[in-house]
Amino acid sequence: MTVGAVVPAAGRGTRYARSESKLFTRIGGRSVLRRSVESLDAHEGVADVVVVAAGNELDLVERELAGVAKVAGIVVGGPTRCDSVRAGLNALPERVDTVLVHDAARPAVTPAVIDAVIAGVVRWGAAIPGVPVADTVKRTDADGLIQETVLRERLWLVQTPQGARRSILESAYRSLDPAAEPPTDEAGLLERAGFPVAVVEGDPENVKLTTVADLNRLEGALAAHERIGPDGMGRDGGDGIPPYRTGFGYDVHRLAEGVPLWLGGVRVPHSHGLIGHSDADVVMHAVCDALLGSVGAPDIGTWFPNTDECNRGRASREFVAQAASVVRREGYEIGNIDIAIQAERPRIGPYREAMRQAIAAAAAIPVGRIGLKATTNERLGFVGREEGIGCWAVASVYRTAQSGPSDQAAMGRPFRA
Ligand code: MG
């Protein structure tokens, strides 16, 4: 199967109350026309795209689409959409056996919708995307008086790309009565010729730019597409909300004899332990601050104050778990956490894997995302004199949601266990 697309761009947008043609309206620096064609160009299942332009705009359209790799031709259209699509169809390379006809004014079509249409064509021979009608539908007479309420269960608002096997589409064009009012879409043409056409799942955001009001909606939809890639990873949509962020944490606790030593969620046998209000796990505390810092949230002391009795003796892995959920609430996922422990004694090596496991479990991420190493302080300073243990941690996070960090993180109330 070889899929080709026809993009009729010769129509006049009479409902678009702006002096410029709607197809040349720019959203995020690229025209609606270019974006619509690029949606097809970017789809791996589409081999060729033919664009149909008005005769007086041919140069303009050529300039607008410069460098779009799969554009196999730009041809001049006819007076109706039907004529234009037919002209495009004739210009598609021989090898194309499946045709998608896509409105030049639908720039927000997603790969999922294109996939669904192609799958529909494979199964039924012709398919178009649609979304169910949500509102109650009435039919009125010429005076506006209701004649009937139409059952909406099987009503669809249809979109493009409209897909069909090339042979079916060409046959439907041949059988079209030149004297009759031309159909307004390809499905209408196929229906008239008696071919079955399936409706597959469309996308409410696959809006056709018709009125100026649609422009706001499309700007929102396209900005959202660009923030989140198909892989679910954040992208820079130029909206000022970064797709990746980094947080840094640092903590020190004092060592005292005869106290249990907790490091990275592991009870480490040693003559001394760290003292603090919680279990004094300096590693978990540094990780916690790195996570909170990545989304601009205030530090561990604000969330879990040492004046709060409920935090006394508390396992610090709970702080990390809460900090990870702050990150997720802000629309990010944890990419990795890297940790450097500074301790003269005890040796950390034997407990490294257990610590990575405990920190990964607390943050609810795979253990491969945790780096952990330790160093002595060459007998220098408070670490060298074994008065305390220090820890640094860095966390990177990546965007997963369409909203960015809210002020809530900055203003959030401390947790209670
Ligand atoms: Mg601390």
Coordinates of C-alpha atoms and ligand atoms in Angstrom, one line a residue:
M1 CA 0.0 0.0 0.0
T2 CA 1.3 3.5 -0.9
V3 CA -0.6 6.4 0.6
G4 CA -0.7 9.8 -1.1
A5 CA -2.4 12.9 0.1
V6 CA -4.3 15.7 -1.7
V7 CA -4.6 19.0 0.0
P8 CA -7.1 21.3 -1.6
A9 CA -6.0 24.9 -0.9
A10 CA -7.8 26.8 -3.6
G11 CA -11.0 27.6 -1.7
R12 CA -12.0 31.1 -0.5
G13 CA -12.7 31.3 3.2
T14 CA -15.7 33.6 3.0
R15 CA -16.6 33.1 6.7
Y16 CA -13.1 34.2 7.8
A17 CA -13.4 37.9 8.7
R18 CA -9.8 38.9 8.1
S19 CA -8.3 40.5 5.1
E20 CA -5.6 37.8 4.7
S21 CA -6.5 34.4 3.4
K22 CA -7.0 32.1 6.4
L23 CA -4.5 29.6 4.9
F24 CA -1.7 32.1 5.3
T25 CA -2.6 33.0 8.8
R26 CA 0.5 32.2 11.0
I27 CA 0.3 30.2 14.2
G28 CA 3.5 30.0 16.1
G29 CA 5.4 31.4 13.1
R30 CA 4.1 28.9 10.5
S31 CA 1.2 29.3 8.2
V32 CA -2.0 27.2 8.7
L33 CA -1.4 25.8 5.2
R34 CA 2.2 24.8 5.9
R35 CA 1.2 23.2 9.2
S36 CA -1.6 21.2 7.6
V37 CA 0.8 19.9 4.9
E38 CA 3.6 19.2 7.4
S39 CA 1.2 17.1 9.5
L40 CA 0.9 14.7 6.5
D41 CA 4.6 15.1 5.6
A42 CA 5.6 14.0 9.1
H43 CA 3.5 10.9 9.0
E44 CA 5.6 7.8 8.1
G45 CA 2.7 6.2 6.3
V46 CA 2.3 9.0 3.8
A47 CA 4.5 8.9 0.8
D48 CA 3.5 11.9 -1.4
V49 CA 1.5 15.1 -1.0
V50 CA -0.1 17.1 -3.8
V51 CA -1.3 20.6 -3.0
V52 CA -4.0 22.3 -5.1
A53 CA -3.7 26.0 -5.2
A54 CA -5.8 28.9 -6.7
G55 CA -4.2 30.0 -10.0
N56 CA -3.3 33.4 -8.7
E57 CA -1.7 32.0 -5.6
L58 CA 0.4 29.3 -7.1
D59 CA 3.7 31.3 -6.4
L60 CA 2.6 32.1 -2.9
V61 CA 1.8 28.5 -2.1
E62 CA 5.1 27.3 -3.6
R63 CA 7.0 29.8 -1.4
E64 CA 5.0 28.8 1.6
L65 CA 5.7 25.1 1.2
A66 CA 9.4 25.4 0.3
G67 CA 11.4 22.5 1.7
V68 CA 8.5 20.3 2.7
A69 CA 10.0 17.0 1.6
K70 CA 7.0 14.9 0.5
V71 CA 5.3 17.6 -1.6
A72 CA 5.3 15.9 -5.0
G73 CA 3.4 18.7 -6.8
I74 CA 1.5 21.9 -6.5
V75 CA -1.2 22.1 -9.1
V76 CA -3.9 24.6 -10.0
G77 CA -7.4 23.8 -8.8
G78 CA -10.9 24.3 -10.2
P79 CA -14.0 26.3 -9.2
T80 CA -15.3 23.8 -6.7
R81 CA -13.6 21.6 -4.1
C82 CA -14.6 18.6 -6.2
D83 CA -12.7 20.0 -9.2
S84 CA -9.7 20.8 -7.1
V85 CA -9.5 17.4 -5.5
R86 CA -9.8 15.8 -8.9
A87 CA -6.9 17.8 -10.2
G88 CA -4.8 16.8 -7.2
L89 CA -5.8 13.2 -7.7
N90 CA -4.6 13.3 -11.3
A91 CA -1.2 14.7 -10.2
L92 CA -0.5 12.0 -7.6
P93 CA 2.3 9.7 -8.6
E94 CA 1.3 6.4 -10.2
R95 CA 2.5 4.3 -7.2
V96 CA -0.2 5.9 -4.9
D97 CA -3.0 3.4 -4.4
T98 CA -4.6 5.0 -1.3
V99 CA -5.6 8.6 -1.1
L100 CA -6.1 10.9 1.8
V101 CA -7.8 14.2 1.1
H102 CA -7.0 16.7 3.8
D103 CA -8.3 20.3 4.4
A104 CA -5.6 22.9 4.1
A105 CA -7.2 24.6 7.0
R106 CA -6.9 21.7 9.5
P107 CA -3.4 22.1 10.9
A108 CA -3.9 20.3 14.2
V109 CA -4.6 16.8 12.8
T110 CA -2.7 14.2 14.8
P111 CA -0.8 11.0 13.7
A112 CA -3.5 9.0 15.6
V113 CA -6.3 10.4 13.4
I114 CA -4.3 9.7 10.2
D115 CA -3.5 6.2 11.4
A116 CA -7.2 5.6 12.1
V117 CA -8.2 6.7 8.6
I118 CA -5.6 4.6 6.9
A119 CA -6.7 1.5 9.0
G120 CA -10.3 2.3 8.1
V121 CA -9.4 2.4 4.4
V122 CA -7.6 -1.0 4.6
R123 CA -10.7 -2.5 6.2
W124 CA -13.6 -0.8 4.4
G125 CA -12.2 0.8 1.3
A126 CA -13.1 4.3 2.5
A127 CA -13.0 6.0 5.9
I128 CA -13.3 9.4 7.4
P129 CA -12.7 10.7 10.9
G130 CA -15.6 12.0 12.9
V131 CA -16.5 13.0 16.5
P132 CA -19.9 12.2 18.0
V133 CA -22.4 15.1 18.2
A134 CA -22.6 16.1 21.8
D135 CA -25.5 18.6 21.6
T136 CA -29.1 17.8 21.1
V137 CA -30.0 18.4 17.4
K138 CA -33.2 19.9 16.1
R139 CA -34.5 20.2 12.6
T140 CA -36.6 23.3 11.9
D141 CA -38.8 24.6 9.1
A142 CA -38.0 27.7 7.1
D143 CA -39.5 29.9 9.9
G144 CA -37.2 28.4 12.5
L145 CA -40.0 26.3 14.1
I146 CA -38.8 22.9 15.3
Q147 CA -40.0 20.0 13.2
E148 CA -38.2 17.2 14.9
T149 CA -35.5 16.3 17.4
V150 CA -32.9 14.2 15.6
L151 CA -31.6 11.3 17.5
R152 CA -27.9 12.1 18.0
E153 CA -26.7 8.6 18.8
R154 CA -25.6 8.0 15.2
L155 CA -24.7 11.6 14.3
W156 CA -21.1 12.6 13.6
L157 CA -19.3 15.8 12.9
V158 CA -16.9 14.7 10.2
Q159 CA -13.3 15.9 9.6
T160 CA -10.5 15.2 7.3
P161 CA -8.3 13.5 6.1
Q162 CA -10.9 11.6 4.2
G163 CA -9.4 8.4 2.9
A164 CA -10.3 6.0 0.1
R165 CA -8.6 3.5 -2.2
R166 CA -7.6 5.4 -5.3
S167 CA -9.5 3.1 -7.6
I168 CA -12.7 3.8 -5.7
L169 CA -12.2 7.5 -5.6
E170 CA -11.4 7.6 -9.3
S171 CA -14.5 5.5 -10.1
A172 CA -16.7 7.8 -8.1
Y173 CA -15.4 10.8 -10.0
R174 CA -16.1 9.1 -13.3
S175 CA -19.7 8.4 -12.3
L176 CA -20.3 12.0 -11.0
D177 CA -23.1 13.7 -12.9
P178 CA -21.6 17.0 -14.1
A179 CA -25.0 18.7 -14.1
A180 CA -25.7 17.9 -10.4
E181 CA -24.7 20.1 -7.4
P182 CA -21.2 18.9 -6.5
P183 CA -20.7 17.0 -3.2
T184 CA -19.1 19.1 -0.4
D185 CA -16.7 16.3 0.6
E186 CA -15.2 13.1 -0.7
A187 CA -17.4 10.9 1.5
G188 CA -20.4 12.6 -0.1
L189 CA -19.0 11.8 -3.5
L190 CA -18.4 8.1 -2.6
E191 CA -21.9 7.8 -1.0
R192 CA -23.5 9.1 -4.1
A193 CA -21.6 6.5 -6.1
G194 CA -22.8 3.8 -3.8
F195 CA -19.5 3.0 -2.0
P196 CA -19.5 2.2 1.7
V197 CA -17.6 4.8 3.8
A198 CA -16.8 4.1 7.5
V199 CA -16.5 6.8 10.2
V200 CA -13.4 6.3 12.4
E201 CA -12.4 8.1 15.6
G202 CA -11.5 11.7 14.9
D203 CA -10.2 14.3 17.4
P204 CA -12.2 17.2 18.8
E205 CA -9.0 19.3 18.4
N206 CA -8.8 18.6 14.7
V207 CA -10.6 21.9 14.1
K208 CA -10.9 23.5 10.7
L209 CA -10.0 27.1 10.7
T210 CA -13.3 28.7 9.6
T211 CA -13.9 31.7 11.8
V212 CA -11.5 33.9 13.7
A213 CA -12.8 32.2 16.9
D214 CA -11.3 28.9 15.7
L215 CA -7.9 30.5 15.6
N216 CA -7.7 30.7 19.5
R217 CA -8.7 27.0 19.7
L218 CA -6.1 26.0 17.2
E219 CA -3.4 28.0 18.8
G220 CA -4.1 26.2 22.1
A221 CA -4.2 22.7 20.4
L222 CA -1.0 23.3 18.4
A223 CA 0.9 24.7 21.4
A224 CA -0.2 21.6 23.4
H225 CA 1.0 19.2 20.6
E226 CA 4.3 20.9 20.6
R227 CA 4.8 20.8 24.3
I228 CA 4.2 17.0 24.5
G229 CA 5.8 14.8 21.8
P230 CA 4.2 11.5 20.7
D231 CA 6.6 9.8 23.1
G232 CA 5.0 11.6 26.0
M233 CA 8.2 13.6 26.6
G234 CA 8.1 17.3 27.0
R235 CA 9.2 19.6 24.2
D236 CA 9.9 23.2 24.0
G237 CA 6.7 24.7 22.7
G238 CA 8.1 28.3 23.0
D239 CA 5.5 28.9 25.7
G240 CA 8.1 29.7 28.4
I241 CA 7.5 26.5 30.3
P242 CA 10.6 24.5 30.1
P243 CA 10.4 20.8 29.0
Y244 CA 13.3 19.9 31.3
R245 CA 14.3 21.2 34.7
T246 CA 17.0 20.5 37.3
G247 CA 17.0 20.7 41.1
F248 CA 19.8 20.7 43.5
G249 CA 19.9 19.6 47.1
Y250 CA 22.5 19.7 49.9
D251 CA 22.4 18.6 53.5
V252 CA 24.6 18.0 56.5
H253 CA 23.9 16.2 59.8
R254 CA 26.1 15.9 62.8
L255 CA 27.5 12.5 63.9
A256 CA 27.0 11.3 67.5
E257 CA 28.1 8.1 69.2
G258 CA 25.6 5.3 69.8
V259 CA 22.9 6.6 67.4
P260 CA 21.6 4.5 64.5
L261 CA 23.0 5.6 61.1
W262 CA 20.5 5.8 58.3
L263 CA 21.9 6.7 54.9
G264 CA 19.9 6.5 51.7
G265 CA 17.2 4.5 53.4
V266 CA 19.6 1.9 54.6
R267 CA 20.5 1.2 58.3
V268 CA 24.3 1.1 58.1
P269 CA 26.2 -0.5 61.0
H270 CA 28.6 2.0 62.5
S271 CA 29.8 3.3 65.9
H272 CA 28.2 6.6 65.2
G273 CA 24.9 7.8 63.7
L274 CA 23.5 11.1 62.5
I275 CA 21.4 13.2 64.7
G276 CA 18.3 15.1 63.7
H277 CA 14.6 15.5 64.3
S278 CA 13.6 12.7 61.8
D279 CA 15.8 9.7 61.2
A280 CA 18.4 12.2 60.0
D281 CA 19.0 10.4 56.7
V282 CA 21.2 13.1 55.1
V283 CA 21.0 11.4 51.7
M284 CA 17.2 11.2 51.6
H285 CA 17.1 14.9 52.7
A286 CA 19.4 16.0 49.9
V287 CA 17.4 14.0 47.4
C288 CA 14.2 15.5 48.7
D289 CA 15.5 19.1 48.3
A290 CA 16.7 18.3 44.8
L291 CA 13.3 17.1 43.8
L292 CA 11.5 20.0 45.4
G293 CA 13.9 22.4 43.8
S294 CA 13.4 21.1 40.4
V295 CA 9.8 22.4 40.3
G296 CA 10.6 25.6 42.3
A297 CA 8.9 24.3 45.4
P298 CA 10.2 25.4 48.8
D299 CA 12.7 23.2 50.7
I300 CA 12.2 20.2 53.0
G301 CA 12.1 22.3 56.2
T302 CA 9.0 24.1 54.9
W303 CA 7.2 20.9 54.1
F304 CA 8.3 18.9 57.1
P305 CA 9.2 21.3 59.9
N306 CA 11.3 20.0 62.8
T307 CA 8.9 21.8 65.0
D308 CA 6.2 19.4 64.1
E309 CA 6.0 16.4 66.4
C310 CA 4.6 14.2 63.6
N311 CA 8.0 14.3 61.9
R312 CA 9.9 13.1 64.9
G313 CA 11.9 10.0 64.2
R314 CA 10.2 9.7 60.8
A315 CA 11.7 7.6 58.0
S316 CA 13.0 10.2 55.5
R317 CA 12.0 8.0 52.6
E318 CA 8.5 9.3 53.2
F319 CA 9.8 12.9 52.6
V320 CA 11.2 11.7 49.2
A321 CA 8.0 10.0 48.3
Q322 CA 6.1 13.2 49.0
A323 CA 8.6 15.4 47.1
A324 CA 8.3 13.0 44.1
S325 CA 4.5 13.5 44.2
V326 CA 5.0 17.3 44.3
V327 CA 7.1 16.9 41.1
R328 CA 4.3 14.9 39.4
R329 CA 1.6 17.2 40.5
E330 CA 3.5 20.0 38.8
G331 CA 3.4 18.1 35.5
Y332 CA 6.9 16.5 35.5
E333 CA 8.4 13.1 35.8
I334 CA 11.8 12.3 37.4
G335 CA 14.5 11.7 34.7
N336 CA 17.3 10.9 37.1
I337 CA 18.8 11.6 40.5
D338 CA 22.5 11.7 41.0
I339 CA 23.9 11.7 44.5
A340 CA 27.4 12.3 46.1
I341 CA 27.9 11.4 49.7
Q342 CA 30.7 12.9 51.7
A343 CA 31.7 10.7 54.6
E344 CA 35.1 9.8 56.1
R345 CA 33.6 6.6 57.5
P346 CA 32.0 4.1 57.2
R347 CA 32.6 2.8 53.8
I348 CA 29.5 3.3 51.6
G349 CA 30.4 0.8 48.8
P350 CA 28.9 -2.3 50.4
Y351 CA 25.6 -0.5 50.8
R352 CA 25.4 1.4 47.5
E353 CA 23.0 -1.0 45.7
A354 CA 20.7 -1.2 48.7
M355 CA 20.6 2.6 48.9
R356 CA 19.9 3.0 45.2
Q357 CA 17.1 0.5 45.5
A358 CA 15.6 2.3 48.6
I359 CA 15.8 5.8 47.0
A360 CA 14.3 4.5 43.7
A361 CA 11.5 2.9 45.6
A362 CA 10.8 6.1 47.6
A363 CA 10.7 8.2 44.5
A364 CA 8.8 5.5 42.5
I365 CA 11.3 5.4 39.6
P366 CA 13.4 2.6 38.1
V367 CA 16.7 2.0 40.0
G368 CA 18.6 2.8 36.8
R369 CA 17.7 6.4 37.2
I370 CA 19.6 6.7 40.5
G371 CA 23.3 7.4 40.5
L372 CA 25.1 7.2 43.9
K373 CA 28.7 7.6 44.9
A374 CA 30.7 8.5 48.0
T375 CA 34.0 10.1 48.8
T376 CA 36.0 10.7 51.9
N377 CA 37.1 14.3 52.6
E378 CA 40.8 13.4 52.8
R379 CA 40.7 14.0 56.5
L380 CA 39.9 17.7 55.9
G381 CA 37.2 19.8 57.5
F382 CA 34.3 18.6 59.6
V383 CA 33.8 15.6 57.4
G384 CA 37.5 14.7 57.7
R385 CA 37.3 15.0 61.5
E386 CA 34.2 12.8 61.4
E387 CA 32.0 15.4 63.0
G388 CA 29.3 15.0 60.3
I389 CA 28.3 13.6 57.0
G390 CA 27.3 15.7 54.0
C391 CA 25.4 14.9 50.8
W392 CA 24.7 16.6 47.5
A393 CA 22.0 15.5 45.1
V394 CA 20.9 16.7 41.6
A395 CA 17.5 15.7 40.1
S396 CA 16.5 16.2 36.5
V397 CA 12.8 16.2 35.6
Y398 CA 11.0 16.2 32.3
R399 CA 7.6 17.6 31.4
T400 CA 4.7 15.2 31.0
A401 CA 1.6 17.4 31.3
Q402 CA 0.4 20.2 29.2
S403 CA 0.3 22.7 32.1
G404 CA 3.5 24.0 33.7
P405 CA 4.6 24.5 37.2
S406 CA 1.9 26.4 39.2
D407 CA 2.4 28.9 41.9
Q408 CA 0.9 26.2 44.1
A409 CA 4.2 24.6 44.5
A410 CA 5.6 27.7 45.8
M411 CA 2.6 28.4 48.0
G412 CA 1.8 24.9 48.9
R413 CA 1.0 23.9 52.5
P414 CA 3.4 21.5 54.3
F415 CA 2.3 17.9 54.2
R416 CA 1.2 15.9 57.1
A417 CA 1.8 12.1 57.1
Ligands
MG1 MG 18.5 17.2 57.0

